């Protein structure tokens, strides 16, 4: 198997678990936060900096790379690892979500999805087979089945039909996937309906994937509803396979996701908000661009060991952001990614020492959204 999950410790009171994910590009501790590098780069970060801050697996995106520069060019370069000079783990999303959230004028049929490129408006088509071929050419260690992310809200009938089609598409992806050095994960859908979530898990598990993503969440629903879906869905998944919650997220959602037994997370949030001057601290978010930090010569977070916090003050970073100096958004990006990567390490240690509930209580006593 290209990717193997090793369970190290289960929390005695919750679904939280510590593990290791063995991949062709290394073994990574879980729970893990995976920085998003949509177009074959984690914006403003070098591979060296990502390694130095402890990043293990990063994401790239089929939809974007298929449109530009094209999967054939990446394959010609020797695949994504060579193209971007990253020797850690890579996971590619299948394009399903981006087609629905980025590509205008899309049409879904049993065969696949016709859409217009958000870059030049050209007519494009992705099917389960094509999305799988593209991901095999890109060469990530973990690739995702081509699915429809059920929109929120959606009525039960739409959610059921869409989820049933996603399962049929998952089977077609499995049939088209021929790279033994890659793991194809199935993606659980079902909208916000417990019966459909159960149906999606049952059908995907019967296809026996090496890992399972939970899709259709973090799509605008209230957080409590996301947690309710996780509480219902995660325990239905095989204990010996990795669980990946797509598009999550912020520290509060990461804690609750780990509580319910999620192993892998990704989100654009930390890198995206960094670029407009919002940084994370143990007390919650801080907009370092704000005037109140003009003469604040402390680091962003005195408990943080990142390059930014060891070398620069809030006042300096604010100055760089206000003057639109590129170095400013690099410093905030380094901090936010380091913060989340190390936040996961602290949670993992708490699970191993069987004090995860205490860790969670401490987090919530300090955290302001
Ligand atoms: C909170 O950040 C906004 O929300 C998106 C993250 N939430 C998310 N839920 C997802 C669900 C799926 C899915 O069902 N299937 C596949 N294949 N991939 C997915 C990717 C997903 N990401 C970010 O994506 C944008 C950039 C639209 O805004 C961010």
mmCIF file of C-alpha atoms and ligand atoms in Angstrom:
data_model
loop_
_atom_site.group_PDB
_atom_site.id
_atom_site.type_symbol
_atom_site.label_atom_id
_atom_site.label_comp_id
_atom_site.label_asym_id
_atom_site.label_seq_id
_atom_site.Cartn_x
_atom_site.Cartn_y
_atom_site.Cartn_z
ATOM 1 C CA UNK A 1 0.000 0.000 0.000
ATOM 2 C CA UNK A 2 1.368 3.397 -0.974
ATOM 3 C CA UNK A 3 0.013 5.036 2.188
ATOM 4 C CA UNK A 4 -0.382 3.262 5.533
ATOM 5 C CA UNK A 5 -1.931 4.669 8.713
ATOM 6 C CA UNK A 6 -0.355 3.533 12.004
ATOM 7 C CA UNK A 7 -2.430 4.130 15.145
ATOM 8 C CA UNK A 8 -0.127 5.092 18.054
ATOM 9 C CA UNK A 9 -2.544 6.112 20.845
ATOM 10 C CA UNK A 10 -6.305 6.542 21.238
ATOM 11 C CA UNK A 11 -7.641 9.007 23.778
ATOM 12 C CA UNK A 12 -9.445 6.978 26.471
ATOM 13 C CA UNK A 13 -12.402 9.394 26.695
ATOM 14 C CA UNK A 14 -12.873 10.846 23.178
ATOM 15 C CA UNK A 15 -12.400 9.979 19.502
ATOM 16 C CA UNK A 16 -9.053 11.799 19.435
ATOM 17 C CA UNK A 17 -6.069 9.716 18.276
ATOM 18 C CA UNK A 18 -2.361 10.082 17.604
ATOM 19 C CA UNK A 19 -0.849 8.228 14.679
ATOM 20 C CA UNK A 20 1.678 8.155 11.887
ATOM 21 C CA UNK A 21 1.057 8.315 8.157
ATOM 22 C CA UNK A 22 3.612 6.327 6.135
ATOM 23 C CA UNK A 23 3.933 7.646 2.539
ATOM 24 C CA UNK A 24 6.459 7.242 -0.316
ATOM 25 C CA UNK A 25 7.817 10.698 0.663
ATOM 26 C CA UNK A 26 8.165 10.181 4.363
ATOM 27 C CA UNK A 27 6.346 9.327 7.574
ATOM 28 C CA UNK A 28 4.322 12.084 9.221
ATOM 29 C CA UNK A 29 2.830 12.433 12.685
ATOM 30 C CA UNK A 30 -0.937 12.823 12.877
ATOM 31 C CA UNK A 31 -3.020 14.781 13.604
ATOM 32 C CA UNK A 32 -1.450 16.929 10.919
ATOM 33 C CA UNK A 33 -2.174 20.328 9.356
ATOM 34 C CA UNK A 34 -1.336 20.445 5.637
ATOM 35 C CA UNK A 35 -0.452 23.882 4.184
ATOM 36 C CA UNK A 36 -2.238 24.669 0.920
ATOM 37 C CA UNK A 37 -0.056 25.245 -2.148
ATOM 38 C CA UNK A 38 -2.796 25.467 -4.782
ATOM 39 C CA UNK A 39 -0.603 26.285 -7.796
ATOM 40 C CA UNK A 40 2.429 24.212 -6.788
ATOM 41 C CA UNK A 41 3.620 26.752 -4.240
ATOM 42 C CA UNK A 42 2.597 27.595 -0.695
ATOM 43 C CA UNK A 43 2.256 31.318 -1.330
ATOM 44 C CA UNK A 44 5.374 33.309 -0.256
ATOM 45 C CA UNK A 45 7.092 30.226 1.235
ATOM 46 C CA UNK A 46 10.190 28.385 -0.041
ATOM 47 C CA UNK A 47 10.402 24.586 0.295
ATOM 48 C CA UNK A 48 13.317 25.150 2.700
ATOM 49 C CA UNK A 49 11.228 27.392 4.957
ATOM 50 C CA UNK A 50 8.346 24.889 4.899
ATOM 51 C CA UNK A 51 10.718 22.095 5.942
ATOM 52 C CA UNK A 52 12.268 24.275 8.652
ATOM 53 C CA UNK A 53 8.861 25.067 10.212
ATOM 54 C CA UNK A 54 7.942 21.373 10.258
ATOM 55 C CA UNK A 55 5.540 21.116 7.318
ATOM 56 C CA UNK A 56 5.188 17.470 6.250
ATOM 57 C CA UNK A 57 2.470 17.173 3.604
ATOM 58 C CA UNK A 58 1.318 20.066 1.415
ATOM 59 C CA UNK A 59 -1.647 20.363 -0.929
ATOM 60 C CA UNK A 60 -1.833 21.281 -4.566
ATOM 61 C CA UNK A 61 -4.868 21.463 -6.778
ATOM 62 C CA UNK A 62 -5.857 19.510 -9.870
ATOM 63 C CA UNK A 63 -8.292 22.135 -11.166
ATOM 64 C CA UNK A 64 -5.711 24.931 -11.111
ATOM 65 C CA UNK A 65 -2.730 22.898 -12.385
ATOM 66 C CA UNK A 66 -4.821 21.270 -15.113
ATOM 67 C CA UNK A 67 -5.722 24.733 -16.419
ATOM 68 C CA UNK A 68 -2.230 26.175 -15.875
ATOM 69 C CA UNK A 69 0.514 25.079 -16.632
ATOM 70 C CA UNK A 70 -1.198 21.777 -17.584
ATOM 71 C CA UNK A 71 -0.581 18.342 -16.107
ATOM 72 C CA UNK A 72 1.452 17.251 -19.159
ATOM 73 C CA UNK A 73 4.051 19.951 -18.492
ATOM 74 C CA UNK A 74 4.286 18.938 -14.804
ATOM 75 C CA UNK A 75 4.685 15.305 -15.866
ATOM 76 C CA UNK A 76 7.422 16.364 -18.321
ATOM 77 C CA UNK A 77 9.223 18.039 -15.393
ATOM 78 C CA UNK A 78 9.153 14.704 -13.564
ATOM 79 C CA UNK A 79 6.016 15.322 -11.505
ATOM 80 C CA UNK A 80 5.049 17.822 -8.806
ATOM 81 C CA UNK A 81 7.824 16.917 -6.331
ATOM 82 C CA UNK A 82 10.520 17.681 -8.940
ATOM 83 C CA UNK A 83 8.661 20.624 -10.482
ATOM 84 C CA UNK A 84 8.390 22.477 -7.149
ATOM 85 C CA UNK A 85 11.491 20.909 -5.574
ATOM 86 C CA UNK A 86 9.547 19.598 -2.571
ATOM 87 C CA UNK A 87 10.582 16.172 -1.230
ATOM 88 C CA UNK A 88 7.926 15.943 1.483
ATOM 89 C CA UNK A 89 4.400 14.615 1.055
ATOM 90 C CA UNK A 90 1.967 16.016 -1.506
ATOM 91 C CA UNK A 91 -1.814 15.609 -1.652
ATOM 92 C CA UNK A 92 -3.864 16.870 -4.583
ATOM 93 C CA UNK A 93 -7.538 17.687 -4.381
ATOM 94 C CA UNK A 94 -9.418 16.306 -7.364
ATOM 95 C CA UNK A 95 -10.883 19.522 -8.712
ATOM 96 C CA UNK A 96 -14.474 18.668 -7.819
ATOM 97 C CA UNK A 97 -14.771 21.399 -5.226
ATOM 98 C CA UNK A 98 -12.995 24.046 -7.302
ATOM 99 C CA UNK A 99 -15.124 23.336 -10.363
ATOM 100 C CA UNK A 100 -18.172 24.051 -8.210
ATOM 101 C CA UNK A 101 -16.743 27.013 -6.322
ATOM 102 C CA UNK A 102 -14.577 28.669 -8.982
ATOM 103 C CA UNK A 103 -15.595 27.598 -12.474
ATOM 104 C CA UNK A 104 -18.584 29.608 -13.745
ATOM 105 C CA UNK A 105 -21.357 28.130 -15.894
ATOM 106 C CA UNK A 106 -20.852 24.513 -14.974
ATOM 107 C CA UNK A 107 -23.064 21.624 -16.070
ATOM 108 C CA UNK A 108 -23.099 18.323 -14.215
ATOM 109 C CA UNK A 109 -24.042 15.071 -15.951
ATOM 110 C CA UNK A 110 -23.446 11.434 -15.047
ATOM 111 C CA UNK A 111 -20.415 11.560 -17.358
ATOM 112 C CA UNK A 112 -18.723 14.478 -15.588
ATOM 113 C CA UNK A 113 -18.694 18.269 -15.356
ATOM 114 C CA UNK A 114 -18.485 20.820 -18.151
ATOM 115 C CA UNK A 115 -17.339 24.253 -16.975
ATOM 116 C CA UNK A 116 -15.640 27.394 -18.115
ATOM 117 C CA UNK A 117 -12.113 28.145 -16.970
ATOM 118 C CA UNK A 118 -12.007 31.011 -14.436
ATOM 119 C CA UNK A 119 -8.770 32.081 -16.180
ATOM 120 C CA UNK A 120 -9.792 32.521 -19.834
ATOM 121 C CA UNK A 121 -13.417 31.364 -19.981
ATOM 122 C CA UNK A 122 -12.492 28.404 -22.215
ATOM 123 C CA UNK A 123 -14.867 25.430 -22.148
ATOM 124 C CA UNK A 124 -13.472 22.551 -20.082
ATOM 125 C CA UNK A 125 -14.585 19.064 -19.065
ATOM 126 C CA UNK A 126 -13.545 16.888 -16.139
ATOM 127 C CA UNK A 127 -14.763 13.358 -15.533
ATOM 128 C CA UNK A 128 -13.780 10.952 -12.755
ATOM 129 C CA UNK A 129 -11.446 9.212 -15.218
ATOM 130 C CA UNK A 130 -9.892 12.477 -16.454
ATOM 131 C CA UNK A 131 -9.423 13.883 -12.940
ATOM 132 C CA UNK A 132 -7.711 10.632 -11.964
ATOM 133 C CA UNK A 133 -5.471 10.672 -15.058
ATOM 134 C CA UNK A 134 -4.484 14.279 -14.316
ATOM 135 C CA UNK A 135 -3.623 13.424 -10.705
ATOM 136 C CA UNK A 136 -1.589 10.400 -11.780
ATOM 137 C CA UNK A 137 0.355 12.700 -14.129
ATOM 138 C CA UNK A 138 0.897 15.287 -11.368
ATOM 139 C CA UNK A 139 2.262 12.496 -9.178
ATOM 140 C CA UNK A 140 1.086 13.393 -5.643
ATOM 141 C CA UNK A 141 1.398 10.749 -2.911
ATOM 142 C CA UNK A 142 -2.295 11.050 -2.022
ATOM 143 C CA UNK A 143 -4.954 11.872 -4.608
ATOM 144 C CA UNK A 144 -8.675 12.463 -4.160
ATOM 145 C CA UNK A 145 -11.661 10.932 -5.904
ATOM 146 C CA UNK A 146 -13.596 13.294 -8.204
ATOM 147 C CA UNK A 147 -16.750 14.257 -6.361
ATOM 148 C CA UNK A 148 -19.478 16.817 -6.110
ATOM 149 C CA UNK A 149 -19.303 18.853 -2.925
ATOM 150 C CA UNK A 150 -22.991 19.016 -1.972
ATOM 151 C CA UNK A 151 -23.799 22.713 -1.656
ATOM 152 C CA UNK A 152 -25.073 24.152 1.651
ATOM 153 C CA UNK A 153 -27.984 24.292 2.037
ATOM 154 C CA UNK A 154 -29.343 21.505 -0.152
ATOM 155 C CA UNK A 155 -32.608 19.568 0.160
ATOM 156 C CA UNK A 156 -32.512 15.882 1.040
ATOM 157 C CA UNK A 157 -33.439 14.729 -2.443
ATOM 158 C CA UNK A 158 -30.665 16.743 -4.115
ATOM 159 C CA UNK A 159 -28.141 15.653 -1.476
ATOM 160 C CA UNK A 160 -29.118 11.995 -1.926
ATOM 161 C CA UNK A 161 -28.875 12.019 -5.721
ATOM 162 C CA UNK A 162 -25.582 13.936 -5.667
ATOM 163 C CA UNK A 163 -24.060 11.628 -3.048
ATOM 164 C CA UNK A 164 -25.126 8.515 -4.953
ATOM 165 C CA UNK A 165 -23.469 9.936 -8.082
ATOM 166 C CA UNK A 166 -20.303 10.787 -6.097
ATOM 167 C CA UNK A 167 -20.149 7.128 -5.060
ATOM 168 C CA UNK A 168 -20.513 5.971 -8.676
ATOM 169 C CA UNK A 169 -17.790 8.485 -9.634
ATOM 170 C CA UNK A 170 -15.558 7.151 -6.828
ATOM 171 C CA UNK A 171 -15.857 3.652 -8.290
ATOM 172 C CA UNK A 172 -14.894 5.002 -11.722
ATOM 173 C CA UNK A 173 -11.871 6.782 -10.195
ATOM 174 C CA UNK A 174 -10.829 3.512 -8.563
ATOM 175 C CA UNK A 175 -11.105 1.780 -11.939
ATOM 176 C CA UNK A 176 -8.984 4.456 -13.631
ATOM 177 C CA UNK A 177 -6.322 4.592 -10.904
ATOM 178 C CA UNK A 178 -3.314 2.483 -11.885
ATOM 179 C CA UNK A 179 -0.386 4.070 -9.970
ATOM 180 C CA UNK A 180 0.658 1.706 -7.157
ATOM 181 C CA UNK A 181 2.836 4.425 -5.567
ATOM 182 C CA UNK A 182 -0.166 6.687 -4.955
ATOM 183 C CA UNK A 183 -3.126 6.386 -2.559
ATOM 184 C CA UNK A 184 -6.602 7.296 -3.843
ATOM 185 C CA UNK A 185 -8.882 8.525 -1.033
ATOM 186 C CA UNK A 186 -12.666 8.376 -1.249
ATOM 187 C CA UNK A 187 -14.621 11.489 -0.212
ATOM 188 C CA UNK A 188 -17.677 11.135 2.032
ATOM 189 C CA UNK A 189 -20.581 13.379 1.128
ATOM 190 C CA UNK A 190 -24.233 13.376 2.276
ATOM 191 C CA UNK A 191 -24.839 17.077 2.914
ATOM 192 C CA UNK A 192 -26.119 17.792 6.424
ATOM 193 C CA UNK A 193 -28.194 14.599 6.580
ATOM 194 C CA UNK A 194 -27.064 11.839 8.941
ATOM 195 C CA UNK A 195 -28.801 9.105 6.952
ATOM 196 C CA UNK A 196 -27.017 10.197 3.759
ATOM 197 C CA UNK A 197 -23.668 10.489 5.551
ATOM 198 C CA UNK A 198 -24.148 6.888 6.758
ATOM 199 C CA UNK A 199 -25.078 5.803 3.227
ATOM 200 C CA UNK A 200 -22.015 7.536 1.741
ATOM 201 C CA UNK A 201 -19.655 5.930 4.292
ATOM 202 C CA UNK A 202 -21.195 2.481 3.795
ATOM 203 C CA UNK A 203 -20.896 2.668 0.009
ATOM 204 C CA UNK A 204 -17.338 4.093 -0.031
ATOM 205 C CA UNK A 205 -16.019 1.680 2.605
ATOM 206 C CA UNK A 206 -17.373 -1.190 0.516
ATOM 207 C CA UNK A 207 -15.059 0.081 -2.266
ATOM 208 C CA UNK A 208 -12.180 -0.215 0.230
ATOM 209 C CA UNK A 209 -10.097 2.981 -0.127
ATOM 210 C CA UNK A 210 -6.754 3.405 1.746
ATOM 211 C CA UNK A 211 -8.114 6.602 3.348
ATOM 212 C CA UNK A 212 -11.306 8.633 3.583
ATOM 213 C CA UNK A 213 -11.913 12.369 3.343
ATOM 214 C CA UNK A 214 -14.981 14.030 4.785
ATOM 215 C CA UNK A 215 -16.224 16.454 2.151
ATOM 216 C CA UNK A 216 -19.196 18.772 1.968
ATOM 217 C CA UNK A 217 -18.246 20.563 5.202
ATOM 218 C CA UNK A 218 -16.690 23.968 5.869
ATOM 219 C CA UNK A 219 -18.948 25.237 3.095
ATOM 220 C CA UNK A 220 -20.706 27.976 5.050
ATOM 221 C CA UNK A 221 -22.664 25.842 7.508
ATOM 222 C CA UNK A 222 -22.742 26.801 11.233
ATOM 223 C CA UNK A 223 -19.773 25.247 13.063
ATOM 224 C CA UNK A 224 -22.070 23.353 15.432
ATOM 225 C CA UNK A 225 -23.697 21.675 12.424
ATOM 226 C CA UNK A 226 -20.246 20.699 11.093
ATOM 227 C CA UNK A 227 -19.405 19.206 14.511
ATOM 228 C CA UNK A 228 -22.733 17.344 14.553
ATOM 229 C CA UNK A 229 -21.952 15.802 11.151
ATOM 230 C CA UNK A 230 -18.461 14.817 12.352
ATOM 231 C CA UNK A 231 -19.799 13.274 15.559
ATOM 232 C CA UNK A 232 -22.121 11.123 13.467
ATOM 233 C CA UNK A 233 -19.846 10.294 10.544
ATOM 234 C CA UNK A 234 -16.285 9.744 11.823
ATOM 235 C CA UNK A 235 -17.070 6.775 14.118
ATOM 236 C CA UNK A 236 -18.519 4.947 11.081
ATOM 237 C CA UNK A 237 -15.122 5.028 9.312
ATOM 238 C CA UNK A 238 -12.500 2.239 9.649
ATOM 239 C CA UNK A 239 -10.199 2.793 12.659
ATOM 240 C CA UNK A 240 -7.104 1.670 10.745
ATOM 241 C CA UNK A 241 -7.466 4.163 7.872
ATOM 242 C CA UNK A 242 -6.679 7.923 7.888
ATOM 243 C CA UNK A 243 -9.541 10.420 8.118
ATOM 244 C CA UNK A 244 -9.107 13.765 6.321
ATOM 245 C CA UNK A 245 -11.420 16.728 6.981
ATOM 246 C CA UNK A 246 -11.246 18.949 3.894
ATOM 247 C CA UNK A 247 -10.990 22.703 4.171
ATOM 248 C CA UNK A 248 -10.536 22.997 7.947
ATOM 249 C CA UNK A 249 -9.256 25.256 9.402
ATOM 250 C CA UNK A 250 -9.050 27.566 12.307
ATOM 251 C CA UNK A 251 -7.649 26.502 15.722
ATOM 252 C CA UNK A 252 -11.126 25.988 17.235
ATOM 253 C CA UNK A 253 -12.229 23.747 14.340
ATOM 254 C CA UNK A 254 -8.948 21.824 14.482
ATOM 255 C CA UNK A 255 -9.453 21.060 18.184
ATOM 256 C CA UNK A 256 -13.034 19.880 17.606
ATOM 257 C CA UNK A 257 -12.008 17.919 14.505
ATOM 258 C CA UNK A 258 -9.281 16.104 16.473
ATOM 259 C CA UNK A 259 -11.791 15.492 19.281
ATOM 260 C CA UNK A 260 -13.967 13.587 16.804
ATOM 261 C CA UNK A 261 -11.080 11.506 15.436
ATOM 262 C CA UNK A 262 -9.859 13.427 12.373
ATOM 263 C CA UNK A 263 -6.198 12.848 11.431
ATOM 264 C CA UNK A 264 -5.583 15.265 8.525
ATOM 265 C CA UNK A 265 -6.616 18.873 7.894
ATOM 266 C CA UNK A 266 -6.008 21.523 5.244
ATOM 267 C CA UNK A 267 -7.174 25.096 4.862
ATOM 268 C CA UNK A 268 -6.270 28.243 2.950
ATOM 269 C CA UNK A 269 -7.204 30.260 6.047
ATOM 270 C CA UNK A 270 -3.761 30.674 7.739
ATOM 271 C CA UNK A 271 -1.936 31.684 4.559
ATOM 272 C CA UNK A 272 -4.815 33.736 3.150
ATOM 273 C CA UNK A 273 -5.467 35.856 6.258
ATOM 274 C CA UNK A 274 -1.693 36.277 6.788
ATOM 275 C CA UNK A 275 -1.528 38.199 3.533
ATOM 276 C CA UNK A 276 -3.930 40.786 4.867
ATOM 277 C CA UNK A 277 -2.190 41.071 8.221
ATOM 278 C CA UNK A 278 -4.225 38.754 10.464
ATOM 279 C CA UNK A 279 -2.087 36.488 12.637
ATOM 280 C CA UNK A 280 -2.942 33.779 15.155
ATOM 281 C CA UNK A 281 -1.958 33.814 18.807
ATOM 282 C CA UNK A 282 -2.829 31.620 21.779
ATOM 283 C CA UNK A 283 -5.439 34.180 22.748
ATOM 284 C CA UNK A 284 -7.038 34.286 19.287
ATOM 285 C CA UNK A 285 -6.528 36.429 16.173
ATOM 286 C CA UNK A 286 -4.669 39.743 16.039
ATOM 287 C CA UNK A 287 -4.731 42.180 13.104
ATOM 288 C CA UNK A 288 -1.138 43.340 13.275
ATOM 289 C CA UNK A 289 -1.841 45.969 10.585
ATOM 290 C CA UNK A 290 -4.045 47.910 13.032
ATOM 291 C CA UNK A 291 -2.862 51.271 14.408
ATOM 292 C CA UNK A 292 -2.758 49.936 17.983
ATOM 293 C CA UNK A 293 0.447 48.010 17.081
ATOM 294 C CA UNK A 294 2.311 51.034 15.660
ATOM 295 C CA UNK A 295 4.662 51.255 18.682
ATOM 296 C CA UNK A 296 4.252 47.674 19.925
ATOM 297 C CA UNK A 297 7.815 46.308 19.929
ATOM 298 C CA UNK A 298 6.859 42.843 21.249
ATOM 299 C CA UNK A 299 6.787 39.727 19.015
ATOM 300 C CA UNK A 300 3.404 38.606 17.629
ATOM 301 C CA UNK A 301 3.251 35.812 20.232
ATOM 302 C CA UNK A 302 5.845 35.576 23.023
ATOM 303 C CA UNK A 303 5.201 31.806 23.297
ATOM 304 C CA UNK A 304 5.914 31.207 19.596
ATOM 305 C CA UNK A 305 9.291 29.862 18.393
ATOM 306 C CA UNK A 306 8.912 30.803 14.714
ATOM 307 C CA UNK A 307 11.469 32.820 12.718
ATOM 308 C CA UNK A 308 9.117 35.814 12.712
ATOM 309 C CA UNK A 309 8.561 35.848 16.500
ATOM 310 C CA UNK A 310 12.254 35.252 17.233
ATOM 311 C CA UNK A 311 13.413 38.202 15.119
ATOM 312 C CA UNK A 312 10.792 40.877 14.504
ATOM 313 C CA UNK A 313 8.303 43.075 16.352
ATOM 314 C CA UNK A 314 4.648 43.804 15.717
ATOM 315 C CA UNK A 315 5.606 47.417 14.938
ATOM 316 C CA UNK A 316 8.064 46.369 12.247
ATOM 317 C CA UNK A 317 5.670 43.864 10.666
ATOM 318 C CA UNK A 318 2.874 46.465 10.729
ATOM 319 C CA UNK A 319 5.224 48.921 8.977
ATOM 320 C CA UNK A 320 6.028 46.361 6.253
ATOM 321 C CA UNK A 321 2.333 45.544 5.695
ATOM 322 C CA UNK A 322 1.321 49.215 5.588
ATOM 323 C CA UNK A 323 4.025 49.934 3.000
ATOM 324 C CA UNK A 324 3.056 46.767 1.068
ATOM 325 C CA UNK A 325 6.556 45.358 1.440
ATOM 326 C CA UNK A 326 6.575 41.706 0.287
ATOM 327 C CA UNK A 327 8.669 40.710 3.320
ATOM 328 C CA UNK A 328 5.692 41.634 5.559
ATOM 329 C CA UNK A 329 3.339 38.985 4.193
ATOM 330 C CA UNK A 330 6.175 36.469 4.209
ATOM 331 C CA UNK A 331 6.667 37.057 7.951
ATOM 332 C CA UNK A 332 2.952 36.733 8.759
ATOM 333 C CA UNK A 333 2.677 33.601 6.596
ATOM 334 C CA UNK A 334 5.659 31.991 8.321
ATOM 335 C CA UNK A 335 4.092 32.719 11.700
ATOM 336 C CA UNK A 336 0.592 31.449 10.897
ATOM 337 C CA UNK A 337 1.813 28.210 9.362
ATOM 338 C CA UNK A 338 4.300 27.561 12.167
ATOM 339 C CA UNK A 339 1.568 28.316 14.718
ATOM 340 C CA UNK A 340 -0.854 25.755 13.267
ATOM 341 C CA UNK A 341 1.765 23.075 12.584
ATOM 342 C CA UNK A 342 2.989 23.313 16.174
ATOM 343 C CA UNK A 343 -0.550 23.574 17.538
ATOM 344 C CA UNK A 344 -1.150 20.120 16.040
ATOM 345 C CA UNK A 345 2.069 18.802 17.624
ATOM 346 C CA UNK A 346 0.897 20.038 21.043
ATOM 347 C CA UNK A 347 -2.476 18.345 20.566
ATOM 348 C CA UNK A 348 -0.747 15.110 19.537
ATOM 349 C CA UNK A 349 1.429 15.198 22.666
ATOM 350 C CA UNK A 350 -1.658 15.781 24.818
ATOM 351 C CA UNK A 351 -3.337 12.725 23.257
ATOM 352 C CA UNK A 352 -0.244 10.591 23.881
ATOM 353 C CA UNK A 353 -0.168 11.722 27.524
ATOM 354 C CA UNK A 354 -3.950 11.060 27.748
ATOM 355 C CA UNK A 355 -4.701 14.665 28.706
ATOM 356 C CA UNK A 356 -6.462 15.800 25.507
ATOM 357 C CA UNK A 357 -9.649 16.882 27.315
ATOM 358 C CA UNK A 358 -7.568 19.058 29.650
ATOM 359 C CA UNK A 359 -5.753 20.531 26.622
ATOM 360 C CA UNK A 360 -9.117 21.266 24.974
ATOM 361 C CA UNK A 361 -10.537 22.901 28.119
ATOM 362 C CA UNK A 362 -7.418 25.067 28.471
ATOM 363 C CA UNK A 363 -7.663 26.083 24.802
ATOM 364 C CA UNK A 364 -11.313 27.129 25.062
ATOM 365 C CA UNK A 365 -10.703 29.043 28.304
ATOM 366 C CA UNK A 366 -8.213 31.278 26.447
ATOM 367 C CA UNK A 367 -9.527 31.434 22.878
ATOM 368 C CA UNK A 368 -11.523 34.363 21.517
ATOM 369 C CA UNK A 369 -12.677 33.711 17.926
HETATM 370 C C1 LIG B 1 -13.146 28.232 4.947
HETATM 371 O O1 LIG B 1 -12.393 28.418 3.752
HETATM 372 C C2 LIG B 1 -13.176 28.558 2.579
HETATM 373 O O2 LIG B 1 -13.905 27.352 2.339
HETATM 374 C C3 LIG B 1 -13.105 26.463 1.627
HETATM 375 C C4 LIG B 1 -12.652 25.435 2.627
HETATM 376 N N1 LIG B 1 -13.700 24.466 2.752
HETATM 377 C C5 LIG B 1 -13.702 23.349 1.990
HETATM 378 N N2 LIG B 1 -14.708 22.445 2.006
HETATM 379 C C6 LIG B 1 -14.389 21.518 1.089
HETATM 380 C C7 LIG B 1 -15.103 20.406 0.618
HETATM 381 C C8 LIG B 1 -14.557 19.635 -0.427
HETATM 382 C C9 LIG B 1 -15.282 18.512 -0.998
HETATM 383 O O3 LIG B 1 -16.407 18.180 -0.589
HETATM 384 N N3 LIG B 1 -14.699 17.840 -2.017
HETATM 385 C C10 LIG B 1 -13.465 18.174 -2.494
HETATM 386 N N4 LIG B 1 -12.951 17.440 -3.522
HETATM 387 N N5 LIG B 1 -12.743 19.182 -1.983
HETATM 388 C C11 LIG B 1 -13.275 19.952 -0.959
HETATM 389 C C12 LIG B 1 -12.560 21.059 -0.474
HETATM 390 C C13 LIG B 1 -13.131 21.852 0.529
HETATM 391 N N6 LIG B 1 -12.714 23.024 1.137
HETATM 392 C C14 LIG B 1 -11.966 27.233 1.042
HETATM 393 O O4 LIG B 1 -12.133 27.180 -0.385
HETATM 394 C C15 LIG B 1 -12.401 28.507 -0.854
HETATM 395 C C16 LIG B 1 -11.096 29.018 -1.442
HETATM 396 C C17 LIG B 1 -13.576 28.484 -1.827
HETATM 397 O O5 LIG B 1 -12.750 29.293 0.299
HETATM 398 C C18 LIG B 1 -12.211 28.667 1.438
#
